[in-house]
Coordinates of C-alpha atoms in Angstrom, one line a residue:
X2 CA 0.0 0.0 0.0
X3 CA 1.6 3.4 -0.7
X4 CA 1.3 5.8 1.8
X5 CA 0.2 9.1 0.3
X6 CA 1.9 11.3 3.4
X7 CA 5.8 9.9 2.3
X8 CA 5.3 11.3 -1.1
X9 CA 6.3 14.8 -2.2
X10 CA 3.6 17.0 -2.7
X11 CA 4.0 16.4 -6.7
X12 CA 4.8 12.6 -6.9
X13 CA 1.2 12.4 -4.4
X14 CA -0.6 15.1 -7.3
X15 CA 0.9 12.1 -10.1
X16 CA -0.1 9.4 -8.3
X17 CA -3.8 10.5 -8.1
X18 CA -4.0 12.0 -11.3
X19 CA -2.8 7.9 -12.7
X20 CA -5.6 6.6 -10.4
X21 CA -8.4 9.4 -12.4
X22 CA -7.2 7.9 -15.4
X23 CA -7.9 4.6 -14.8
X24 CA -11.1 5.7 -13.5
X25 CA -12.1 7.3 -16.2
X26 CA -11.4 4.9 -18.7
X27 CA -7.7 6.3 -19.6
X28 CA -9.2 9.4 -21.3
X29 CA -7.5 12.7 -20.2
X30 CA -9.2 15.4 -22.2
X31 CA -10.7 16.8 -19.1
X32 CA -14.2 15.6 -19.3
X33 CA -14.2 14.0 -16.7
X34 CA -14.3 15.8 -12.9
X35 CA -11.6 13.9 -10.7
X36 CA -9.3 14.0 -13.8
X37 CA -9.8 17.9 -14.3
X38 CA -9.2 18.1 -10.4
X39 CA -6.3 16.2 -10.3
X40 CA -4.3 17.9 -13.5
X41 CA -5.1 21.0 -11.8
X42 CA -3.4 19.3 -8.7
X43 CA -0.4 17.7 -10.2
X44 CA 0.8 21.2 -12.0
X45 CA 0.2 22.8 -8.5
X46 CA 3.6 24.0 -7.5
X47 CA 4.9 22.4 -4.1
X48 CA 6.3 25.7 -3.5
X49 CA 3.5 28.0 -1.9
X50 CA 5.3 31.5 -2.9
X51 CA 4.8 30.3 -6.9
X52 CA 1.0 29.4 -6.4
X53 CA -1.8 31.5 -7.8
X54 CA -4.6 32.7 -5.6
X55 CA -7.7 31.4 -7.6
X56 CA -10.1 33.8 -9.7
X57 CA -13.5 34.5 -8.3
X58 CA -16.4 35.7 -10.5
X59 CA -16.5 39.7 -11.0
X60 CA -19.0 41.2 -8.8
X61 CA -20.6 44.1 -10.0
X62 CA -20.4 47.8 -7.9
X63 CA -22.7 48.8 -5.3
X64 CA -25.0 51.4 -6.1
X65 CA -26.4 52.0 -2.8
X66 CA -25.1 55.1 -0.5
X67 CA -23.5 54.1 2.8
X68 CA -25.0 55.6 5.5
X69 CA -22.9 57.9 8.0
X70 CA -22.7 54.6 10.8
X71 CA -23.7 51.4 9.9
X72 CA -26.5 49.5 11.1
X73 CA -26.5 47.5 14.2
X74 CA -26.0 43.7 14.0
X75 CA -29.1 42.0 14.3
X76 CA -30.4 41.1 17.7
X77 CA -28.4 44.3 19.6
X78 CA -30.0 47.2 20.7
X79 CA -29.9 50.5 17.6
X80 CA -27.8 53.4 18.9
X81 CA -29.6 56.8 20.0
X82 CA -28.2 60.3 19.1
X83 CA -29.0 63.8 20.5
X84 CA -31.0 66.4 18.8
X85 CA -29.7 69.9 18.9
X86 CA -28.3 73.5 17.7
X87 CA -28.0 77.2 18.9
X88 CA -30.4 80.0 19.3
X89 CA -29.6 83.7 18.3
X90 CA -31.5 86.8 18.8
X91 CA -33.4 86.0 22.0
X92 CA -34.7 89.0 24.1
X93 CA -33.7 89.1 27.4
X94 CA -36.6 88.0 30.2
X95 CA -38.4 86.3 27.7
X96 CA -38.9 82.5 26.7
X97 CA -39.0 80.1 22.9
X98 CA -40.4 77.3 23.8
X99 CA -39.6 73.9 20.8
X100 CA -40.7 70.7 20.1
X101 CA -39.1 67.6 18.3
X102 CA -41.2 65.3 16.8
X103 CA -44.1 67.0 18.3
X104 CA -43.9 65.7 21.6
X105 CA -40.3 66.1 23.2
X106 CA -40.8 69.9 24.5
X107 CA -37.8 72.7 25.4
X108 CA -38.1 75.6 26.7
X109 CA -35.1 78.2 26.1
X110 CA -34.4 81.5 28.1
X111 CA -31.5 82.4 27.0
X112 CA -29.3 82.5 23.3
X113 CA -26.9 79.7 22.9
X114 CA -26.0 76.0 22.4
X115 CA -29.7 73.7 23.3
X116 CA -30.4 70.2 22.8
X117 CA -33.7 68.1 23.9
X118 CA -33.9 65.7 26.6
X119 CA -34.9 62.6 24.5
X120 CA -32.9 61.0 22.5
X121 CA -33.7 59.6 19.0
X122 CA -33.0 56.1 17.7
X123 CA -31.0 55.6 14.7
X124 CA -32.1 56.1 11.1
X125 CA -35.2 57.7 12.8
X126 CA -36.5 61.5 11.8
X127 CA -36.5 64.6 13.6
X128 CA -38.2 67.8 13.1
X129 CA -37.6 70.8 15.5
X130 CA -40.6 73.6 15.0
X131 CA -41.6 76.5 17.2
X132 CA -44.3 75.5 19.9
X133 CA -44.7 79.2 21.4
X134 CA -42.5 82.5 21.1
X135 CA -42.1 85.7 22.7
X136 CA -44.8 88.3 22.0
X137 CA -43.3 90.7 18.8
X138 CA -40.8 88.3 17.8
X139 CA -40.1 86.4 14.9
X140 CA -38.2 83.2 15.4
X141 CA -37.0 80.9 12.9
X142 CA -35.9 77.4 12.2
X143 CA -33.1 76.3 9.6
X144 CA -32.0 72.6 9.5
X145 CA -35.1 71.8 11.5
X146 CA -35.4 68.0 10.0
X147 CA -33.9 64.8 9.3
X148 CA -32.9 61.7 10.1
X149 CA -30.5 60.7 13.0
X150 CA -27.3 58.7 11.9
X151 CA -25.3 60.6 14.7
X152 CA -25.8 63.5 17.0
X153 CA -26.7 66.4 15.6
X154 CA -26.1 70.2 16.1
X155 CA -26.9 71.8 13.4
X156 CA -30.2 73.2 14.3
X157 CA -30.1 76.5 14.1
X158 CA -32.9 79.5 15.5
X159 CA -33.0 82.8 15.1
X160 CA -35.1 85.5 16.5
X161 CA -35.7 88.8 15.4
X162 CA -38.5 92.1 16.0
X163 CA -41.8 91.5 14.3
X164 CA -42.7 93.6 11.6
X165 CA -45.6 95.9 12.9
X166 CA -48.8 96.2 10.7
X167 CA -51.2 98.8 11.7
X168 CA -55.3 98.4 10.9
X169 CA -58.2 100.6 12.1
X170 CA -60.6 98.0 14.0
X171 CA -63.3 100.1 14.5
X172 CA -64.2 103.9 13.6
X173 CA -63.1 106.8 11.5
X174 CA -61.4 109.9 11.7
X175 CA -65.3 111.4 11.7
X176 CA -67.1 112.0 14.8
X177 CA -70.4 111.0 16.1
X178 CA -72.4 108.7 18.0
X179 CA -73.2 105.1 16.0
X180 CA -73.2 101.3 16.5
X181 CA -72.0 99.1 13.9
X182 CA -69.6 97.6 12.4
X183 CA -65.8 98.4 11.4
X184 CA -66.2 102.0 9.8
X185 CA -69.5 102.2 10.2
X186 CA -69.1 102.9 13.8
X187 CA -68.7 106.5 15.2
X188 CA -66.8 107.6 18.4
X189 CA -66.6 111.2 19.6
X190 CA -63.7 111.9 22.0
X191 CA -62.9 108.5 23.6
X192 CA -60.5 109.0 26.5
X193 CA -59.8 105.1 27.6
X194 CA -60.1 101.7 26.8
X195 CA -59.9 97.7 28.6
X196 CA -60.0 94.4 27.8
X197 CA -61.3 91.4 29.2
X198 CA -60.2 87.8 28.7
X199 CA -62.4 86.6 25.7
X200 CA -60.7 89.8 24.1
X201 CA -63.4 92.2 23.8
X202 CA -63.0 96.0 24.1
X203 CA -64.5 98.4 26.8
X204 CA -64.2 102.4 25.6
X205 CA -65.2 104.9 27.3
X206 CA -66.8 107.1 24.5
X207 CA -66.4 110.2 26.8
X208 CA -68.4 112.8 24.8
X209 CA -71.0 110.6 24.5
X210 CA -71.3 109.9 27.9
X211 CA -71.6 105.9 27.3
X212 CA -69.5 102.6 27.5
X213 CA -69.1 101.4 24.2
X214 CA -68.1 97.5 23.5
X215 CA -66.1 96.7 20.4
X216 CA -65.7 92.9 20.1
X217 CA -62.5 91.6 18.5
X218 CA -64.4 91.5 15.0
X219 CA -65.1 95.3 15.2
X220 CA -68.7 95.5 16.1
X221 CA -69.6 98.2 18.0
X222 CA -72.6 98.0 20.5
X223 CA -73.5 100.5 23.3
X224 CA -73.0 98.8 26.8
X225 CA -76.2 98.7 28.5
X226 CA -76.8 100.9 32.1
X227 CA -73.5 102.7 30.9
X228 CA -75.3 106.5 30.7
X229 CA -73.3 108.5 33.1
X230 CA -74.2 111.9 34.3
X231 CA -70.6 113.3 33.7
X232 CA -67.4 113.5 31.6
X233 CA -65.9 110.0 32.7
X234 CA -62.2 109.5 31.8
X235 CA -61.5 106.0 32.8
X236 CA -62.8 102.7 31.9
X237 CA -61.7 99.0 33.3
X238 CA -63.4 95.6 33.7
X239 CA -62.8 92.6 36.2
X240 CA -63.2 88.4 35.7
X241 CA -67.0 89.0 36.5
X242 CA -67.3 91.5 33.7
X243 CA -68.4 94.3 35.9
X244 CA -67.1 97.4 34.3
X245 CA -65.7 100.3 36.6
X246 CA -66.3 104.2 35.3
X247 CA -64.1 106.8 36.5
X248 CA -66.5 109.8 36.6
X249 CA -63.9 112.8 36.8
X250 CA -66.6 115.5 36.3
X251 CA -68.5 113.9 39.6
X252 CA -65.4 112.5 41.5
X253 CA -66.8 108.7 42.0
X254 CA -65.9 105.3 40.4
X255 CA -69.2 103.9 39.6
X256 CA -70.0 99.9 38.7
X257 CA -71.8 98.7 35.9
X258 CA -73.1 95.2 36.4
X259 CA -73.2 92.8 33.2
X260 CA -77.3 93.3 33.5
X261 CA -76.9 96.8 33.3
X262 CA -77.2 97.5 36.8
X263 CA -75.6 101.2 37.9
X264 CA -73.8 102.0 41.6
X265 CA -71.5 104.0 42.7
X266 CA -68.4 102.1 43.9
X267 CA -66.8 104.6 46.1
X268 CA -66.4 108.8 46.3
X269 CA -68.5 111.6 46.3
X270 CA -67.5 115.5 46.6
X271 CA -64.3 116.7 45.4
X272 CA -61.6 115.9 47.6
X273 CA -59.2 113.5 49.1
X274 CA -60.0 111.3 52.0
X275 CA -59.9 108.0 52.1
X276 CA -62.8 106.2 53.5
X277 CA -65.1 103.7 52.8
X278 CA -67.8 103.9 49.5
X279 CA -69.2 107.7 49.5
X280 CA -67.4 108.6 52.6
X281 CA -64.5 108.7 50.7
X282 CA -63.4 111.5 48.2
X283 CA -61.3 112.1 44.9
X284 CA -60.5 115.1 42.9
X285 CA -60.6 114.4 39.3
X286 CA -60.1 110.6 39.0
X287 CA -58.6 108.9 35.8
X288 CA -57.0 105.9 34.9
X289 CA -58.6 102.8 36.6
X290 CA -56.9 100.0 36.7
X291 CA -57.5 96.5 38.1
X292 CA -55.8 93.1 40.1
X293 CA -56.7 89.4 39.9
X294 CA -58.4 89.9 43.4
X295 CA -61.0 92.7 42.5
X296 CA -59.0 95.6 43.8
X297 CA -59.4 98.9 41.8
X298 CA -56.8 101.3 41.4
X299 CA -57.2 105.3 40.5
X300 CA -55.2 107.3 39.3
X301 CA -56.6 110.4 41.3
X302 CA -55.2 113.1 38.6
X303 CA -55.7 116.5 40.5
X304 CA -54.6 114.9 43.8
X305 CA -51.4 113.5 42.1
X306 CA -51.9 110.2 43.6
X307 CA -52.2 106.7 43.6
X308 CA -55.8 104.8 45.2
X309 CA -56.8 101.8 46.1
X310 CA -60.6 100.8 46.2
X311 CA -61.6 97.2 47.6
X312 CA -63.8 95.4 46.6
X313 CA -66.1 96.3 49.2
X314 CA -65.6 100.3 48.5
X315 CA -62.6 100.7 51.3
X316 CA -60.6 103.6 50.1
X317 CA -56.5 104.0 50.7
X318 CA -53.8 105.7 49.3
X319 CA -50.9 103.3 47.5
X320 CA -48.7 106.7 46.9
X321 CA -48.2 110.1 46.2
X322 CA -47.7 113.0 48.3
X323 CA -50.1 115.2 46.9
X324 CA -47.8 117.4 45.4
X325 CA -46.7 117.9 42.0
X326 CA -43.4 116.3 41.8
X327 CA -41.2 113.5 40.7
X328 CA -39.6 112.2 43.5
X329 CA -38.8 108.5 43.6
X330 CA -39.6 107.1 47.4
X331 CA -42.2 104.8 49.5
X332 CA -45.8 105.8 49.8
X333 CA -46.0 109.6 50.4
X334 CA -42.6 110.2 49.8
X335 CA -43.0 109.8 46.4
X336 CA -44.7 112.4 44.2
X337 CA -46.6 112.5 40.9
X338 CA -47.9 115.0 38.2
X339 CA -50.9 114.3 36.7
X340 CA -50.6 110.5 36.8
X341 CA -53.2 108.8 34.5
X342 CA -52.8 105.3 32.6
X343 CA -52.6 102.6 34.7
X344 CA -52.1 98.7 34.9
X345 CA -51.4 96.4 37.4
X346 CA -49.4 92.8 36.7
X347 CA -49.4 89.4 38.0
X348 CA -47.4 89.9 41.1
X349 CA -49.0 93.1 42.1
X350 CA -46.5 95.8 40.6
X351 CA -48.1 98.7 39.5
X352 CA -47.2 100.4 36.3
X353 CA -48.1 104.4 35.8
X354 CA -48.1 107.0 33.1
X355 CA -46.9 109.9 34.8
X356 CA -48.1 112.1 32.0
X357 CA -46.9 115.8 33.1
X358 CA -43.8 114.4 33.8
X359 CA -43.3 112.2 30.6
X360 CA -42.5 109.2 32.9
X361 CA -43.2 105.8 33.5
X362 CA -43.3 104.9 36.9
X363 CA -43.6 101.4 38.4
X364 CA -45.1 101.1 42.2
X365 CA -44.5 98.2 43.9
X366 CA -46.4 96.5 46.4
X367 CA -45.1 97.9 49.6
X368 CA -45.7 101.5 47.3
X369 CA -42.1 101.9 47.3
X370 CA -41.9 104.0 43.7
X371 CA -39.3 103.9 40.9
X372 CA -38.8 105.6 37.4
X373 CA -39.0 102.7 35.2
X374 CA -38.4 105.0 31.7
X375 CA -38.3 108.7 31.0
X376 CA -36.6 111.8 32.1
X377 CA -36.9 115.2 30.0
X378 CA -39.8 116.0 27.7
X379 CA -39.1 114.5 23.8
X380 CA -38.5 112.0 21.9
X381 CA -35.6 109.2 22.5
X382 CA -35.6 105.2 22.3
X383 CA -33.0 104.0 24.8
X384 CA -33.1 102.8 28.5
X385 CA -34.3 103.8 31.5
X386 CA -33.5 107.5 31.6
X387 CA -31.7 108.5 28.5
X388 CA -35.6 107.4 26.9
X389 CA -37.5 110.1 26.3
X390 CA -41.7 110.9 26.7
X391 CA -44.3 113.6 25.8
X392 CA -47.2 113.5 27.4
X393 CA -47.7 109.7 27.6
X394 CA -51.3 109.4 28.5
X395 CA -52.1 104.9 28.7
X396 CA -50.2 102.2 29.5
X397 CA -50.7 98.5 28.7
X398 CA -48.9 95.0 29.2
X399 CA -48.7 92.2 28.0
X400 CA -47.6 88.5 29.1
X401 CA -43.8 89.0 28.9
X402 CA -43.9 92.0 31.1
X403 CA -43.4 94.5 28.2
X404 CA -44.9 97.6 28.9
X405 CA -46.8 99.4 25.9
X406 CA -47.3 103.4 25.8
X407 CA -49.4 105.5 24.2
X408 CA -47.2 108.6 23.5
X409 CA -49.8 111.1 23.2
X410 CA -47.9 114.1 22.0
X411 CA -45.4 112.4 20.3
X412 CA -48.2 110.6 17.9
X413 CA -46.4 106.9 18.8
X414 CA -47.1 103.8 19.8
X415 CA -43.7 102.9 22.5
X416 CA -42.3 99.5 24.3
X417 CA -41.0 99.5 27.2
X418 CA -39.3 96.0 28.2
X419 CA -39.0 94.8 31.8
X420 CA -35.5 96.0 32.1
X421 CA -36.4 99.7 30.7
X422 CA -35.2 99.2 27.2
X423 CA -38.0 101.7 25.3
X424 CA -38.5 101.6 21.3
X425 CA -40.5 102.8 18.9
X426 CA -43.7 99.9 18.1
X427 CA -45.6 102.3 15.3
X428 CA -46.1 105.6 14.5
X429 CA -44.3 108.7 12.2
X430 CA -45.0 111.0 14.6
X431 CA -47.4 113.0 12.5
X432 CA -50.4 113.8 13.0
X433 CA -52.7 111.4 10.7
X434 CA -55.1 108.4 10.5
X435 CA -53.0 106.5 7.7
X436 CA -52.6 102.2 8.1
X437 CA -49.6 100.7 7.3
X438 CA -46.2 99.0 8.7
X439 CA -44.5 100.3 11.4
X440 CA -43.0 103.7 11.2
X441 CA -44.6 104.5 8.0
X442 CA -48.2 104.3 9.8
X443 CA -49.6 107.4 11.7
X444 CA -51.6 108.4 14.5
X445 CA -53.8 111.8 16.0
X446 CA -53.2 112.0 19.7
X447 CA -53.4 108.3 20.6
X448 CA -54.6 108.3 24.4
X449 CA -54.8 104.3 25.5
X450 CA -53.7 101.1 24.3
X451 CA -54.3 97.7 25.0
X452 CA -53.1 94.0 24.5
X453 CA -54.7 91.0 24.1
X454 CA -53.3 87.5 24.5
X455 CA -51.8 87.2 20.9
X456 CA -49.9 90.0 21.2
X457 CA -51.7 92.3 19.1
X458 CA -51.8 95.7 20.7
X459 CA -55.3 98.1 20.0
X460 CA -54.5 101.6 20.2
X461 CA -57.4 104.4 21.1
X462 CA -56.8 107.0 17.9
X463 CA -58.9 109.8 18.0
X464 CA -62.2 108.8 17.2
X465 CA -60.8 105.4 16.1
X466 CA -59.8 102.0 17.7
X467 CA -56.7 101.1 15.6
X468 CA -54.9 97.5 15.6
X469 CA -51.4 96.7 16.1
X470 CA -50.4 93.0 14.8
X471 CA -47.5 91.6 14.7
X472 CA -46.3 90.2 11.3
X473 CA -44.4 86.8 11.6

């Protein structure tokens, strides 16, 4: 028997390739399989740096695109990546809130680097939007969607002022006395305006004697029980939708019930006692103004002071001297000339147009009194002090804590942020009833202004309510 492991590689290839022969009948043209197999064997080389790798068949290229990572094996868990970016342009004190995929919310309060909570699975989609944004600004998403094969941080948001355009609601620049709707209504001489929370609009249509309602659509309707005996200056309305007159020509606030019922709510002779319901006494009151717990506030114009009416008619004074002045202090340290618009925000903080002294003052709830904006008669955007007033005559705010003036003498709509920052919202500063965007647009002596929860602030025009929106 030959053993097949003594033999050099090609004697062993020989020997086999003799026994396929035989095999096959002698024939060694290759048809047959173990003859082919061992030819190929016995002119292998026994030295394994001369042998040739064999062939394989040609496989065609790939037209598929790799993806950044590749997938997971099968049976292990997919990776997750983080979704994220920066944010530019972001006011101070306010907030941008996102969402990813509609679900995974952030909320940003300041510019930079952000990224959400939740993670996202591989090869799965994102898309970043804008749930909510600060009131009169424009915020804007690039690189917003796509699929997650690694973290991302490309996401970028921007923020920017919102284009004012300016509308006229309700009204005309003609006076006169009608209900209806848009231009069809007339005014004549409205001094002050409210809101309550479904958005309508209370005006006190002073030389008409009446409270007219303006719903946000622009109809006009008289208020019913409104009639008052004298020129009445300032107009406000609380949760229940009892609306509170200022009756400067009689020197009471009087309450009008949502069935039209009449009272007077507190004063009675010309004066300045405080006391409770007709016991108590104001000289020329103006502004009203009103707090989540049914407190009423007056500004008491010829007593250059600050009141408080409860809700069951008790009278006190917040602040103010009594003298004209402009001193900054606590309670009647503090003076005031010819204070009128008034609001008063969540936490209690009381915001006044200090008209005669082209200020904006801010009371807070200990009645400790501070210039929030203004100095010298004029006209000047900038902060604090170096901003300039004349004559502004209402005051609104609105969710962020911006404060919105109505610059009576200067014809324009101003902002005033929380930290004193004051610019120009609308308004050329001459004298006219034209619509339009921003600066371009033009107002007559605008005396209040409001804001509802959208942001859109309404402006009392002459014989006009005009509206404020913010393009976005």
């Amino acid at each position: 028997m030959i053993s097949y492991r003594a033999l050099p590689l090609r004697a062993l290839a020989a020997a086999i390739f003799s026994l396929c022969l035989a095999a096959c009948g002698g024939g060694g043209d290759g048809g047959c399989a173990a003859c082919g197999f061992g030819a190929s064997l016995a002119g292998a080389s026994a030295d394994p740096s001369t042998a040739q790798p064999p062939t394989s068949p040609t496989t065609p290229p790939s037209t598929e695109t790799p993806s950044t990572e590749p997938p997971p094996p099968p049976g292990t868990t997919p990776p997750s990546y983080v979704i994220g970016g920066s944010l530019t342009g972001l006011p101070a004190n306010s907030k941008l809130v996102l969402l990813n995929n509609a679900g995974d919310t952030l909320t940003l309060a300041a510019n930079g680097a952000f990224s959400f909570a939740a993670p996202v699975t591989f090869n799965t989609g994102y898309a970043v939007t804008i749930a909510t944004q600060p009131l009169w600004q424009a915020c804007r998403i690039a690189n917003g969607n796509g699929t997650a094969v690694a973290n991302v941080t490309s996401v970028a948001v921007s923020c920017a002022d919102a284009q004012a355009l300016v509308s006229t609601l309700a009204g005309s620049s003609a006076t006169g006395s009608a209900d209806g709707t848009g231009g069809a209504a007339r005014f004549d001489s409205p001094q002050s305006m409210a809101m309550d929370g479904s958005g309508n609009i209370y005006v006190m249509d002073s030389d008409n004697f009446v409270v007219r309602k303006v719903t946000p659509t622009g109809e006009v309707s008289t208020l019913a029980g409104s009639v008052v005996p004298g020129y009445s200056v300032g107009v406000v309305v609380d949760a229940g939708g009892n609306v509170y007159v200022a009756d400067y020509e009689n020197n009471v606030i009087r309450k009008i019930t949502p069935t039209g019922d009449a009272s007077i709510l507190a004063g009675s002779t010309e004066g300045w006692t405080d006391a409770t319901g007709t016991d108590a006494q104001f000289n020329g009151p103006a502004g009203l103004a009103i707090d989540s717990s049914g407190n009423v506030y007056v500004a008491d114009y010829d007593n250059n002071v600050i009141r408080k009416i409860t809700p069951n008619g008790t009278v006190t004074t917040v602040a103010g001297s009594g003298s004209r002045g402009a001193a900054d202090g606590q309670g009647a340290a503090a003076s005031f000339d010819r204070p009128n618009g008034l609001k008063v925000d969540a936490s209690g903080h009381i915001y006044v147009a200090d008209a005669s002294n082209h200020l904006i003052r801010k009371i807070t709830p200990d009645g400790v009194v501070t210039t929030l904006a203004g100095s010298t008669q004029g006209f000047a955007d900038g902060t604090g002090i170096a901003a300039q007033f004349d004559y502004p005559w209402g005051i609104a705010l609105d969710a962020d804590g911006n404060v919105y003036v109505a610059d009576s003498s200067n014809n324009k709509i101003r902002k005033i942020t929380p930290n004193g920052v004051v610019t120009t919202l609308a308004g050329s500063g001459t004298n006219g009833s034209e619509n339009g965007f921003g600066l371009t647009a033009q107002f007559d002596d605008p005396l209040d202004v409001a804001v509802d929860a959208s942001g859109n602030v309404y402006v009392l025009d002459d014989y006009s309510v005009r509206k404020i929106s913010p393009l976005r």
